[in-house]
XYZ file of C-alpha atoms in Angstrom:
576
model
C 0.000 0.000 0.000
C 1.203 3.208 -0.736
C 0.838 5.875 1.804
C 0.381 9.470 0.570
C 0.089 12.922 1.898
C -3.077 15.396 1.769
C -2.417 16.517 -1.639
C -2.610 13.035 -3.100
C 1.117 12.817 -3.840
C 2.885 9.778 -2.423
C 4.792 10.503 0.897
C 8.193 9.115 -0.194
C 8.048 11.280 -3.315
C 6.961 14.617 -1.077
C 9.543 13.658 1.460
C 12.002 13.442 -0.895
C 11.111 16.747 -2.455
C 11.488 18.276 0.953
C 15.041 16.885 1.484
C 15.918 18.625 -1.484
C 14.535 21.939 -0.633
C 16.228 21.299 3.103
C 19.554 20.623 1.479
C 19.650 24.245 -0.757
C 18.630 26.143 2.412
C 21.145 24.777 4.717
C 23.477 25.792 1.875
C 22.239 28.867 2.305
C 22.510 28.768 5.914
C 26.109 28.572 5.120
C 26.563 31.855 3.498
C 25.951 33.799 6.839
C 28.236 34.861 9.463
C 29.340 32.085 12.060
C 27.659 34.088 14.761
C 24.549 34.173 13.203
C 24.667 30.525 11.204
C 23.841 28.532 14.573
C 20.226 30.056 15.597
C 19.418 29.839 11.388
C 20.599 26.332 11.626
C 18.364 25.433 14.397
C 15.880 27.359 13.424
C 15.716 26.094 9.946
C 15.645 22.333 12.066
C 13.105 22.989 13.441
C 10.517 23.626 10.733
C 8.283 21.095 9.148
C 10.499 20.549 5.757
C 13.111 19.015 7.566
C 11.349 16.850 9.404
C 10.130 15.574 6.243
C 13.844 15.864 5.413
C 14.524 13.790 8.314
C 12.100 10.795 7.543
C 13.220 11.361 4.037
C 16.933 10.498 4.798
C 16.571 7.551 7.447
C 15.161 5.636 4.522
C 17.514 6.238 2.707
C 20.175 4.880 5.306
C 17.779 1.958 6.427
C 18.049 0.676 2.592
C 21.336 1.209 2.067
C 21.915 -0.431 5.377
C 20.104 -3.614 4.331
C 21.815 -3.176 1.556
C 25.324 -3.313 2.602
C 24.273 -6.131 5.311
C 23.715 -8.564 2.771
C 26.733 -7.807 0.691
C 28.802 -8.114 3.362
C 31.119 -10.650 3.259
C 31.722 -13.400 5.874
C 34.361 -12.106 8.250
C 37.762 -13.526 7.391
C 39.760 -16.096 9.649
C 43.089 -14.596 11.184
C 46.357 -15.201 9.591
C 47.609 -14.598 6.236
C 48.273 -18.639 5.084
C 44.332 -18.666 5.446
C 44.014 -15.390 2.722
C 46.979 -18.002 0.800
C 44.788 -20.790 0.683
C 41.403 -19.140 0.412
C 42.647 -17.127 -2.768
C 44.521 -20.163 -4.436
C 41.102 -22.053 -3.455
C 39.257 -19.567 -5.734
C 37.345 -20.442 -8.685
C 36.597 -17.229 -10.290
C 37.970 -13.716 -10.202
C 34.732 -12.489 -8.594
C 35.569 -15.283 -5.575
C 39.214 -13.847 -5.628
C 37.914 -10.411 -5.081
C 36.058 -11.535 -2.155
C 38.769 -13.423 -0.542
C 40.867 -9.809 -0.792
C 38.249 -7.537 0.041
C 37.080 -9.716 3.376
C 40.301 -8.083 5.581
C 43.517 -6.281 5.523
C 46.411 -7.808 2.134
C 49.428 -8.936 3.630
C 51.186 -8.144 0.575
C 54.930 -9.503 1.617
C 53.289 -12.447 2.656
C 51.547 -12.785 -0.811
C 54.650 -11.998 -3.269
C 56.594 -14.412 -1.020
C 53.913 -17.191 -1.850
C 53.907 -15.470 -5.322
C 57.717 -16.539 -5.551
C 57.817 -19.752 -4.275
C 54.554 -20.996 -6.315
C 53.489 -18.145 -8.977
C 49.805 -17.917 -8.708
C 47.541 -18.656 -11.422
C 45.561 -16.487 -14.308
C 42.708 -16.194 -11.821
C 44.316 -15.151 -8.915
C 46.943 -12.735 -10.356
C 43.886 -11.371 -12.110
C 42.698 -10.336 -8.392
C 45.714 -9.267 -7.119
C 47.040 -6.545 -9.462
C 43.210 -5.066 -9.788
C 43.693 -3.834 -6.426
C 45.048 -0.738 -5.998
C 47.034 -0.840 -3.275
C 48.977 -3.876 -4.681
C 52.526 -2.678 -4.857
C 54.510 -1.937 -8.010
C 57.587 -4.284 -7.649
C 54.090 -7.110 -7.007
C 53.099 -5.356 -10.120
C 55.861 -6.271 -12.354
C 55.884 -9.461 -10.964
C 52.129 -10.337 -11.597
C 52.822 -9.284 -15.320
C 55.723 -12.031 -15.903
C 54.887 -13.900 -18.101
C 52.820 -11.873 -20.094
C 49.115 -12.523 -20.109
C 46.743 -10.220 -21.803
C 43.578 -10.936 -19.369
C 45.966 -10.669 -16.140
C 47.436 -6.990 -17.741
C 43.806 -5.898 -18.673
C 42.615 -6.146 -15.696
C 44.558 -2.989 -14.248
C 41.718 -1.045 -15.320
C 40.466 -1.598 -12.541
C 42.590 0.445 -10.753
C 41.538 3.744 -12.448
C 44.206 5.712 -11.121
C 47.204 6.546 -12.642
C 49.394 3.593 -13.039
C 53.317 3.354 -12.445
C 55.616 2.581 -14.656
C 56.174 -1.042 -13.475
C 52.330 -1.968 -14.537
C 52.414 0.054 -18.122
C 56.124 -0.909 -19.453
C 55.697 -4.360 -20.210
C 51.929 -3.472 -22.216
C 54.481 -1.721 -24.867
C 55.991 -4.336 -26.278
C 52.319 -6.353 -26.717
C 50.267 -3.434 -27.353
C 48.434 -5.232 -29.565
C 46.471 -7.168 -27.074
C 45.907 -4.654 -24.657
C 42.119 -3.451 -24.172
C 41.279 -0.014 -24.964
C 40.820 0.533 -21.146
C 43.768 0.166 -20.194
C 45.663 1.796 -23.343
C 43.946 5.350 -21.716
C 46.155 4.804 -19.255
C 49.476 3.810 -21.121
C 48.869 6.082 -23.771
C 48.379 9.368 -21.671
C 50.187 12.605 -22.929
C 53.305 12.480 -19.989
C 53.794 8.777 -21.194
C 53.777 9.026 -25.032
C 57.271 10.146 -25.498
C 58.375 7.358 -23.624
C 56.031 5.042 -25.640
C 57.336 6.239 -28.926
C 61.003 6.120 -27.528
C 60.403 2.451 -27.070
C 57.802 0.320 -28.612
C 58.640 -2.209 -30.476
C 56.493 -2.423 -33.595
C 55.236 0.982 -34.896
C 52.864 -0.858 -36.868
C 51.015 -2.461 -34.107
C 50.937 0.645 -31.988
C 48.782 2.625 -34.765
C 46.237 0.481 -34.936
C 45.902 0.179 -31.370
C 45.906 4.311 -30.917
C 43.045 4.392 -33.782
C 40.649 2.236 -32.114
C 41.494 2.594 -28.223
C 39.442 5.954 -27.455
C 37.072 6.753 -30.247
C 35.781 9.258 -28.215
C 38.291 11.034 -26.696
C 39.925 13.223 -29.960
C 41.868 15.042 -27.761
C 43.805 12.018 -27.045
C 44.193 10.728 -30.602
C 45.316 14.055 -31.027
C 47.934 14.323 -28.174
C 49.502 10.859 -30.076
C 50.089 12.448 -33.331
C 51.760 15.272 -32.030
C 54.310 13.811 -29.824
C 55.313 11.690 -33.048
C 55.376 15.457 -35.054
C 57.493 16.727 -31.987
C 60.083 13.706 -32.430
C 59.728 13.798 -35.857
C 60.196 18.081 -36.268
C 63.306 17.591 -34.016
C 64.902 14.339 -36.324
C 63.952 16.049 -39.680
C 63.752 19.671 -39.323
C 61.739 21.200 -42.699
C 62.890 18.712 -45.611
C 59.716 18.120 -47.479
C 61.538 14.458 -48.861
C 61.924 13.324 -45.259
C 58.631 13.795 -44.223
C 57.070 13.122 -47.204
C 58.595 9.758 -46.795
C 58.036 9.142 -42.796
C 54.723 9.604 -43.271
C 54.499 6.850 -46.344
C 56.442 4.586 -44.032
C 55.304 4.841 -40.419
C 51.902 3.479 -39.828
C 53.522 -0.011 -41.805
C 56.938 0.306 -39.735
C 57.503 -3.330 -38.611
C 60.805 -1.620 -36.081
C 60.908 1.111 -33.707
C 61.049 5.115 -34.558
C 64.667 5.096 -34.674
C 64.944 2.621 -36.750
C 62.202 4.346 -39.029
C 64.065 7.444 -38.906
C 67.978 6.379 -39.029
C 66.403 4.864 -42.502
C 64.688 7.772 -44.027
C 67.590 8.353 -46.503
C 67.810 5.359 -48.338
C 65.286 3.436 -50.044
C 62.534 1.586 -47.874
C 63.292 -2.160 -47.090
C 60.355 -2.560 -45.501
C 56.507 -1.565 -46.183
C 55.518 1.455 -47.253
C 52.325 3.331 -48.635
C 51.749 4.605 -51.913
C 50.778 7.748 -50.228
C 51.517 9.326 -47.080
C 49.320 9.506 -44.099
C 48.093 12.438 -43.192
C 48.293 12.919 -39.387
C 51.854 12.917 -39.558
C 51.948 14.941 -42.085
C 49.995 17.519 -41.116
C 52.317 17.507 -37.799
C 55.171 19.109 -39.904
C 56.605 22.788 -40.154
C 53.588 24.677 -42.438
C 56.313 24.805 -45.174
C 56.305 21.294 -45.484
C 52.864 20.976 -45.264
C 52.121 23.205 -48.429
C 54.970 22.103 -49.817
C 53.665 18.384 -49.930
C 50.072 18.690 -50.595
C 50.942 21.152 -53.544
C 52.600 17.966 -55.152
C 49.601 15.778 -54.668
C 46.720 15.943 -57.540
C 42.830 15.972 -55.731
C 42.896 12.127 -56.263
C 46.226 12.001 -54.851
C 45.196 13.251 -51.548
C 42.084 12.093 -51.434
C 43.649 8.323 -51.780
C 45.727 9.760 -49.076
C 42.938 11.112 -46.737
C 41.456 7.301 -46.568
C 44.231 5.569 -46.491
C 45.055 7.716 -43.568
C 41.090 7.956 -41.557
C 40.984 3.444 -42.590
C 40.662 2.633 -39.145
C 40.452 5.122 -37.054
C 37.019 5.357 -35.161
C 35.850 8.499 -34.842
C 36.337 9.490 -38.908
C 34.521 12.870 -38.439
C 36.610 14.323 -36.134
C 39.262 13.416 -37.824
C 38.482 14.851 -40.706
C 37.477 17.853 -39.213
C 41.045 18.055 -37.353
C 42.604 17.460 -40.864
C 40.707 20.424 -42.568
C 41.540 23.056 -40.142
C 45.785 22.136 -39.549
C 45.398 22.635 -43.584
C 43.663 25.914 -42.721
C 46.565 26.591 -40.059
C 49.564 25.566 -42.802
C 48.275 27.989 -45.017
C 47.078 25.504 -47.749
C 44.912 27.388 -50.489
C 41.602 25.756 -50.178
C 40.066 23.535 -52.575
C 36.759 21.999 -53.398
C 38.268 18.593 -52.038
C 38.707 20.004 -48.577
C 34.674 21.084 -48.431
C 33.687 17.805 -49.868
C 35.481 16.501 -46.677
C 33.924 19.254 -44.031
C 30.390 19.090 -45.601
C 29.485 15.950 -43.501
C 29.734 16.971 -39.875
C 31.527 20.391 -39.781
C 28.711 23.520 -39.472
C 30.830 26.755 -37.740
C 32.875 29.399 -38.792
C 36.482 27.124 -38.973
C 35.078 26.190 -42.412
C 34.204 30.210 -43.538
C 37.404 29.650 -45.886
C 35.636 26.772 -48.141
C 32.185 28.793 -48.602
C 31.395 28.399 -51.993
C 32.885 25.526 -53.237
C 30.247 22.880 -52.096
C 26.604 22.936 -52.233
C 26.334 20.970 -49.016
C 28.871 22.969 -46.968
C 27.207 25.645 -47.812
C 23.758 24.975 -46.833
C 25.041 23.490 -43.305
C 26.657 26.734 -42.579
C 23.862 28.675 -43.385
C 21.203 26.977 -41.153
C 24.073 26.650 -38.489
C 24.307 30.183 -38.675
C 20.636 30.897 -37.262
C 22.514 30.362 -34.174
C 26.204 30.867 -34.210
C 26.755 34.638 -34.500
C 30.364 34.219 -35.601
C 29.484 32.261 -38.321
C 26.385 34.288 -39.313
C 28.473 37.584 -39.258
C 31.580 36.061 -41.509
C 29.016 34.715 -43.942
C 26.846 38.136 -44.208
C 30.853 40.112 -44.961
C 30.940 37.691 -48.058
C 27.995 39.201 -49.442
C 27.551 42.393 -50.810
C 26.084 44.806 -48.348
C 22.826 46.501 -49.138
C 22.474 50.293 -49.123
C 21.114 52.287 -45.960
C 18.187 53.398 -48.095
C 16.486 50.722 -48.268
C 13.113 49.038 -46.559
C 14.645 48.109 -43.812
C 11.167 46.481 -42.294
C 10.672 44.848 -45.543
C 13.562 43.663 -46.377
C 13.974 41.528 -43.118
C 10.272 40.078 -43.651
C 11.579 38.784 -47.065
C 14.592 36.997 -45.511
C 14.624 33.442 -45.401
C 17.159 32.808 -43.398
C 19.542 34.339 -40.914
C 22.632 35.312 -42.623
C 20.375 37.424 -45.476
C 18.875 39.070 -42.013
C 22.492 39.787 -40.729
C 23.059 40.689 -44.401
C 20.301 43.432 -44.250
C 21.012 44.891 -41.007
C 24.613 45.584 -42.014
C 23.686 47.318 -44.646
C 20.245 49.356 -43.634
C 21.606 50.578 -39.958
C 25.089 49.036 -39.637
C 26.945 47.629 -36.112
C 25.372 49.770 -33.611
C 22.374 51.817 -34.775
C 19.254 49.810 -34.553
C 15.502 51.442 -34.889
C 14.216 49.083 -32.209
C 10.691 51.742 -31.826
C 9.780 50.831 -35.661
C 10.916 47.133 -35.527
C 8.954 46.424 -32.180
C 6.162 48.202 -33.800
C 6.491 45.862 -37.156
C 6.952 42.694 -35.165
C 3.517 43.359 -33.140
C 1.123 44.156 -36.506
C 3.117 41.050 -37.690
C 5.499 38.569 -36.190
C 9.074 38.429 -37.655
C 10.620 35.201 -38.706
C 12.208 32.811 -36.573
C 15.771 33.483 -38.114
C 15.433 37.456 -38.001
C 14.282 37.680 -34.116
C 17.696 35.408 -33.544
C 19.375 37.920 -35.787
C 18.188 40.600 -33.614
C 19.012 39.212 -30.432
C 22.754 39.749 -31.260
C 22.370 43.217 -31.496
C 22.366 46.273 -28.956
C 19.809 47.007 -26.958
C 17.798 43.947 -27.732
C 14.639 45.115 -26.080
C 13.102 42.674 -23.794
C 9.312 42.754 -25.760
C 11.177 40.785 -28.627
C 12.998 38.292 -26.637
C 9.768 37.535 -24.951
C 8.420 36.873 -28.397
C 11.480 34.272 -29.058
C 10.086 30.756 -28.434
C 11.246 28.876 -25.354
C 12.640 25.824 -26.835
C 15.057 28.316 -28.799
C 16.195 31.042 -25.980
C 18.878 28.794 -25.036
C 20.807 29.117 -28.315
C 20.362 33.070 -28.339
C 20.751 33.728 -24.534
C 24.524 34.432 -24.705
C 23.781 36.999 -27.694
C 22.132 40.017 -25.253
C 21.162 41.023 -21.925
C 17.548 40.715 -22.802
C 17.538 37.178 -24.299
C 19.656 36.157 -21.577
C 16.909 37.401 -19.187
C 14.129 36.008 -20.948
C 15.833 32.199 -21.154
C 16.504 32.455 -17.117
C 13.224 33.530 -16.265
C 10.763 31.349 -18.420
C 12.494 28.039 -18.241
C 10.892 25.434 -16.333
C 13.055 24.299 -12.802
C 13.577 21.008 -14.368
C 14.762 22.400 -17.336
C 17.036 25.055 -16.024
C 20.281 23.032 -15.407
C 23.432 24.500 -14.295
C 24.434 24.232 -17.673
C 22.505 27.204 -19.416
C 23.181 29.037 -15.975
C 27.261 28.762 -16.342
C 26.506 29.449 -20.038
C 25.167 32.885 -19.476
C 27.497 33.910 -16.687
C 30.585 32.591 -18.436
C 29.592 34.707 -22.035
C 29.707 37.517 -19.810
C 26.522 39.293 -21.641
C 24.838 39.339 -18.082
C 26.596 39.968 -14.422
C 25.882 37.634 -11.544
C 23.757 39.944 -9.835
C 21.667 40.344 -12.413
C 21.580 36.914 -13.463
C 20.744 35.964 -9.779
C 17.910 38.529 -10.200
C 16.563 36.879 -13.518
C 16.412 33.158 -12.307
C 12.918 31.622 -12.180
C 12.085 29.930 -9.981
C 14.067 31.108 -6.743
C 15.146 27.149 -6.022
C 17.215 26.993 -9.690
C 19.333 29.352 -8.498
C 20.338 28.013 -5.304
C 20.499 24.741 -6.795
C 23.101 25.812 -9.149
C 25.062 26.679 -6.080
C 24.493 24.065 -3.983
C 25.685 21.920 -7.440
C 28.651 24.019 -8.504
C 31.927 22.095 -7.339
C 34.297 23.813 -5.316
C 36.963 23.508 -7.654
C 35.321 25.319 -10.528
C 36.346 29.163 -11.365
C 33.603 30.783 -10.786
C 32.190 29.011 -7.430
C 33.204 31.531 -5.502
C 31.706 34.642 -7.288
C 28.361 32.857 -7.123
C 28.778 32.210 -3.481
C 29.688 35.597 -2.432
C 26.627 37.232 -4.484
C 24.571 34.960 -2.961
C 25.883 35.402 0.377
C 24.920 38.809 0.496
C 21.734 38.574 -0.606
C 20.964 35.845 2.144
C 22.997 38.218 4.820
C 21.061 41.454 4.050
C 17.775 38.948 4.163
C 18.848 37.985 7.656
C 19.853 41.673 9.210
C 16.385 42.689 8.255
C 13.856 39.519 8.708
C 15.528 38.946 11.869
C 13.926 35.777 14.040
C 11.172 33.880 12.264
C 13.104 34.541 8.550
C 14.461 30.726 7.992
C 11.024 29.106 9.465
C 9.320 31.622 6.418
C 11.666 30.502 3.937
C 10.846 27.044 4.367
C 7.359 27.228 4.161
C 7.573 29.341 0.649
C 10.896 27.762 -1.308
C 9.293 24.946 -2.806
C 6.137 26.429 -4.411
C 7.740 30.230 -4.777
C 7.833 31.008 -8.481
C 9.530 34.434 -8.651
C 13.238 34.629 -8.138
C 15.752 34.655 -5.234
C 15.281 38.353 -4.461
C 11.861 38.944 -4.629
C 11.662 35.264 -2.640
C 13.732 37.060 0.293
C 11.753 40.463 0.128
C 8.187 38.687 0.689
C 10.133 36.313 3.368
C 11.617 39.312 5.160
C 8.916 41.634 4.917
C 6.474 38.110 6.281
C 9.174 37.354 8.851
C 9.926 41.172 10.088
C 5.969 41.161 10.726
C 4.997 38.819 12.679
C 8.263 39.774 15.153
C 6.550 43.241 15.471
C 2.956 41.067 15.591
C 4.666 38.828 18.611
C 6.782 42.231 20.368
């Protein structure tokens, strides 16, 4: 049976709302003095929401309780030869685990036993999962090789020593993607590159260990460019013939390198591979890919993206370091971006592909870089013109941007005739958006911008800014549009903190901030005041008032505290 309160909803799902509301008020509780924070603490106790608070979190510990009761393992006999034979005893790693999680690891005992009889797959598998097993144990667990033993580090997820990582280089091959995020990182790659074996089984391994993580894939291909720059310095036959050999080097770097000036003896491609390429001196880079005919390089592109996971962003890493070497474009280079790439990195291959082109016109409705470098292609229209009908004619936002350029420039905006216009007949979609990047954005028009859109606009003005913070739902006001706004700068906290609605978003984004972020502390302190000021004038009676009116108050955080106060301040001259 489900027990519920008076308004029909059930009591666990109320009581849990309550600890919620309980939780950003004793945050807020916080923000005051130390002489003051103990009566607000009690006071705020002592109300009704945390007693539902209260009820709220003994469940909570009652089931995790249970929980952790019948998880827990049998207690462990004394004596490490017991842990010996219990863990040799075990069938599975899962039984292992238990044996080593049931008491304190008497790891000298363990590597002695280790030594005299090495422990099996199963069993090492345990051991060096934990992370307290120590490295010399580490090395040890790892000879002889074995794949599923080494994987199993992952486990760990901390930053593994050098002992645990060394021996993955020279079978990189078989190592899981897992733990290759942690061999691979950007202080160990030098060291990698220094001494892997086979070049050619280390590529593959980099192309399909993080898909997601470019940045990564990224880091790889420019420690081999660093090595590389300092070995070959800016001779276009070098590199133009490193980059043929090294994905199919079956030898280390050095030996790749020491070999550059004679002929290959080994594999090579017919083409060279890009992201080492496109790691060389700019000279080289133009030099190169001027030599190379459109079916040239685009034999070269593939050969170079075969493999590798995450083929958009590569291509869209390999179309802006061609931007960055100062390669003229070419119609190839859009074919490439037209796929995935919408923003203004790809401004410089407008017009030679249809479907580039139409991507970065729709992206532009809401990037107002990209909108503003497309409109300075165009020719600008005089100042004579319609202005009013000229924007209704506009189909889409860059002719918008287009017109305003020309019929009132940067800064001059007739926002009396155009608010007039837009209310004996709406704009379009794409010209309000336009708008909302301009001065003085008046507040009637970002009203009329729909909801589901303000959050694409609300970094462009003060007024769309104000109008996404106040008429998002709570649920749909996440710290994320919140640190969007403040970090753009287009509002300050104060007034953002004054344009929140409801009053609970905005404490929740400061209860949720973590303390290590940059601007925790500026959020804080405005809120601190606010709650400070509250307190010096509400005096007794304010925290028991703020309970009662947080979780159904719709307005914001200041005019929450003025009705609170003004409530609170009355009933202590009611009671004196």
């Amino acid at each position: 049976m489900v027990h519920k309160s008076g308004n029909g909803t059930p009591r666990g799902a109320e009581d849990a709302r309550a600890a919620h509301f309980h939780r950003l008020l004793t945050w807020a509780v916080s923000l005051l003095p130390t002489d003051t924070r103990t009566p607000a603490s009690a006071e705020l106790n002592g109300t009704a929401l945390a007693a539902r608070a209260r009820r709220f979190d003994a469940l909570v510990r009652s089931r995790k309780d249970e929980a952790a009761a019948r998880a827990a393992p049998a207690p462990p006999q004394a004596g490490p030869q017991h842990v010996i034979v219990a863990l040799r005893a075990a069938d599975t790693v899962l039984d292992a685990d238990a044996v080593l999680a049931a008491g304190p690891v008497d790891w000298p005992a363990l590597a002695a036993a280790h030594r005299e009889e090495p422990f099996a797959r199963t069993q090492r598998r345990a051991l060096i999962a934990r992370t307290d097993c120590p490295d010399e144990f580490t090395a040890a667990l790892l000879t002889p090789w074995d794949p599923r033993v080494a994987n199993r580090l992952v486990a760990r997820r901390q930053e593994l020593p050098t002992s645990a990582w060394w021996p993955c280089l020279h079978r990189i091959g078989e190592t899981r993607p897992a733990l290759l995020r942690h061999v691979l990182t950007e202080a160990n790659l030098p060291e990698v590159l220094r001494s892997v074996r086979h070049i050619d089984a280390l590529v593959p391994a980099v192309n399909g260990y993080d898909h997601n993580n470019v940045r990564a894939g990224n880091a790889f291909w420019m420690a081999v460019g660093t090595v590389l720059h300092a070995r070959l310095g800016d001779d276009p036959s070098k590199w133009y013939a490193a980059a043929r050999r090294f994905p199919v080097h079956h030898g280390t770097l050095e030996e790749l390198i020491r070999g550059l000036g004679r002929p290959a003896t080994g594999a090579e491609r017919p083409f060279p591979d890009l992201r080492v390429l496109l790691n060389a001196p700019a000279e080289v880079v133009v030099a190169v890919v001027a030599g190379l005919g459109d079916e040239e390089l685009q034999q070269a592109a593939e050969d170079s993206w075969r493999g590798v996971r995450n083929e958009p962003s590569f291509r869209s890493a390999v179309t802006l370091q061609l931007r960055a070497a100062g390669v003229p474009p070419r119609t190839l280079f859009a074919r490439w971006a037209a796929p995935y790439r919408s923003s203004a990195d790809c401004l410089w291959l407008y017009g030679l592909d249809e479907g580039l082109d139409e991507r970065l016109v729709q992206a532009a409705d809401r990037d107002r870089e990209l909108r503003q470098g497309l409109a300075a292609l165009r020719r600008p229209l005089p100042r004579s013109i319609d202005l009013v009908a000229e924007l209704r004619d506009c189909t889409d936002a860059v002719a918008a941007q287009t017109v305003l350029d020309g019929g009132c420039g940067d800064t001059t905006t007739p926002w009396p005739e155009l608010v007039r216009a837009h209310a004996a007949e709406p704009f379009p979609l794409s010209v309000l958006g336009t708008l909302a990047a301009r001065p003085g954005f008046p507040d009637v028009l970002a009203q009329a911008l729909p909801s589901w859109t303000r959050f694409y606009w609300s970094t462009h003005s003060p007024a769309a800014a104000r109008a996404t913070l106040s008429a998002t739902s709570s649920a749909q006001l996440s710290g994320r549009v919140i640190h969007r706004i403040r970090e753009s700068g287009v509002l300050d906290d104060e007034s953002v903190l004054a344009a929140i609605r409801p009053a609970r978003a905005a404490l929740r984004h400061g209860h949720e901030l973590p303390r290590d972020t940059a601007d925790y502390d500026a959020w804080r302190d405005v809120c601190a005041r606010l709650f400070r000021a509250a307190a010096e004038r509400g005096g007794p009676g304010l925290w028991r008032v703020l309970a009662a009116r947080l979780p159904d108050h719709g307005g914001s955080l200041p005019e929450l505290l003025d009705a609170a106060t003004a409530e609170a301040a009355e009933e202590g001259r009611a009671i004196g």
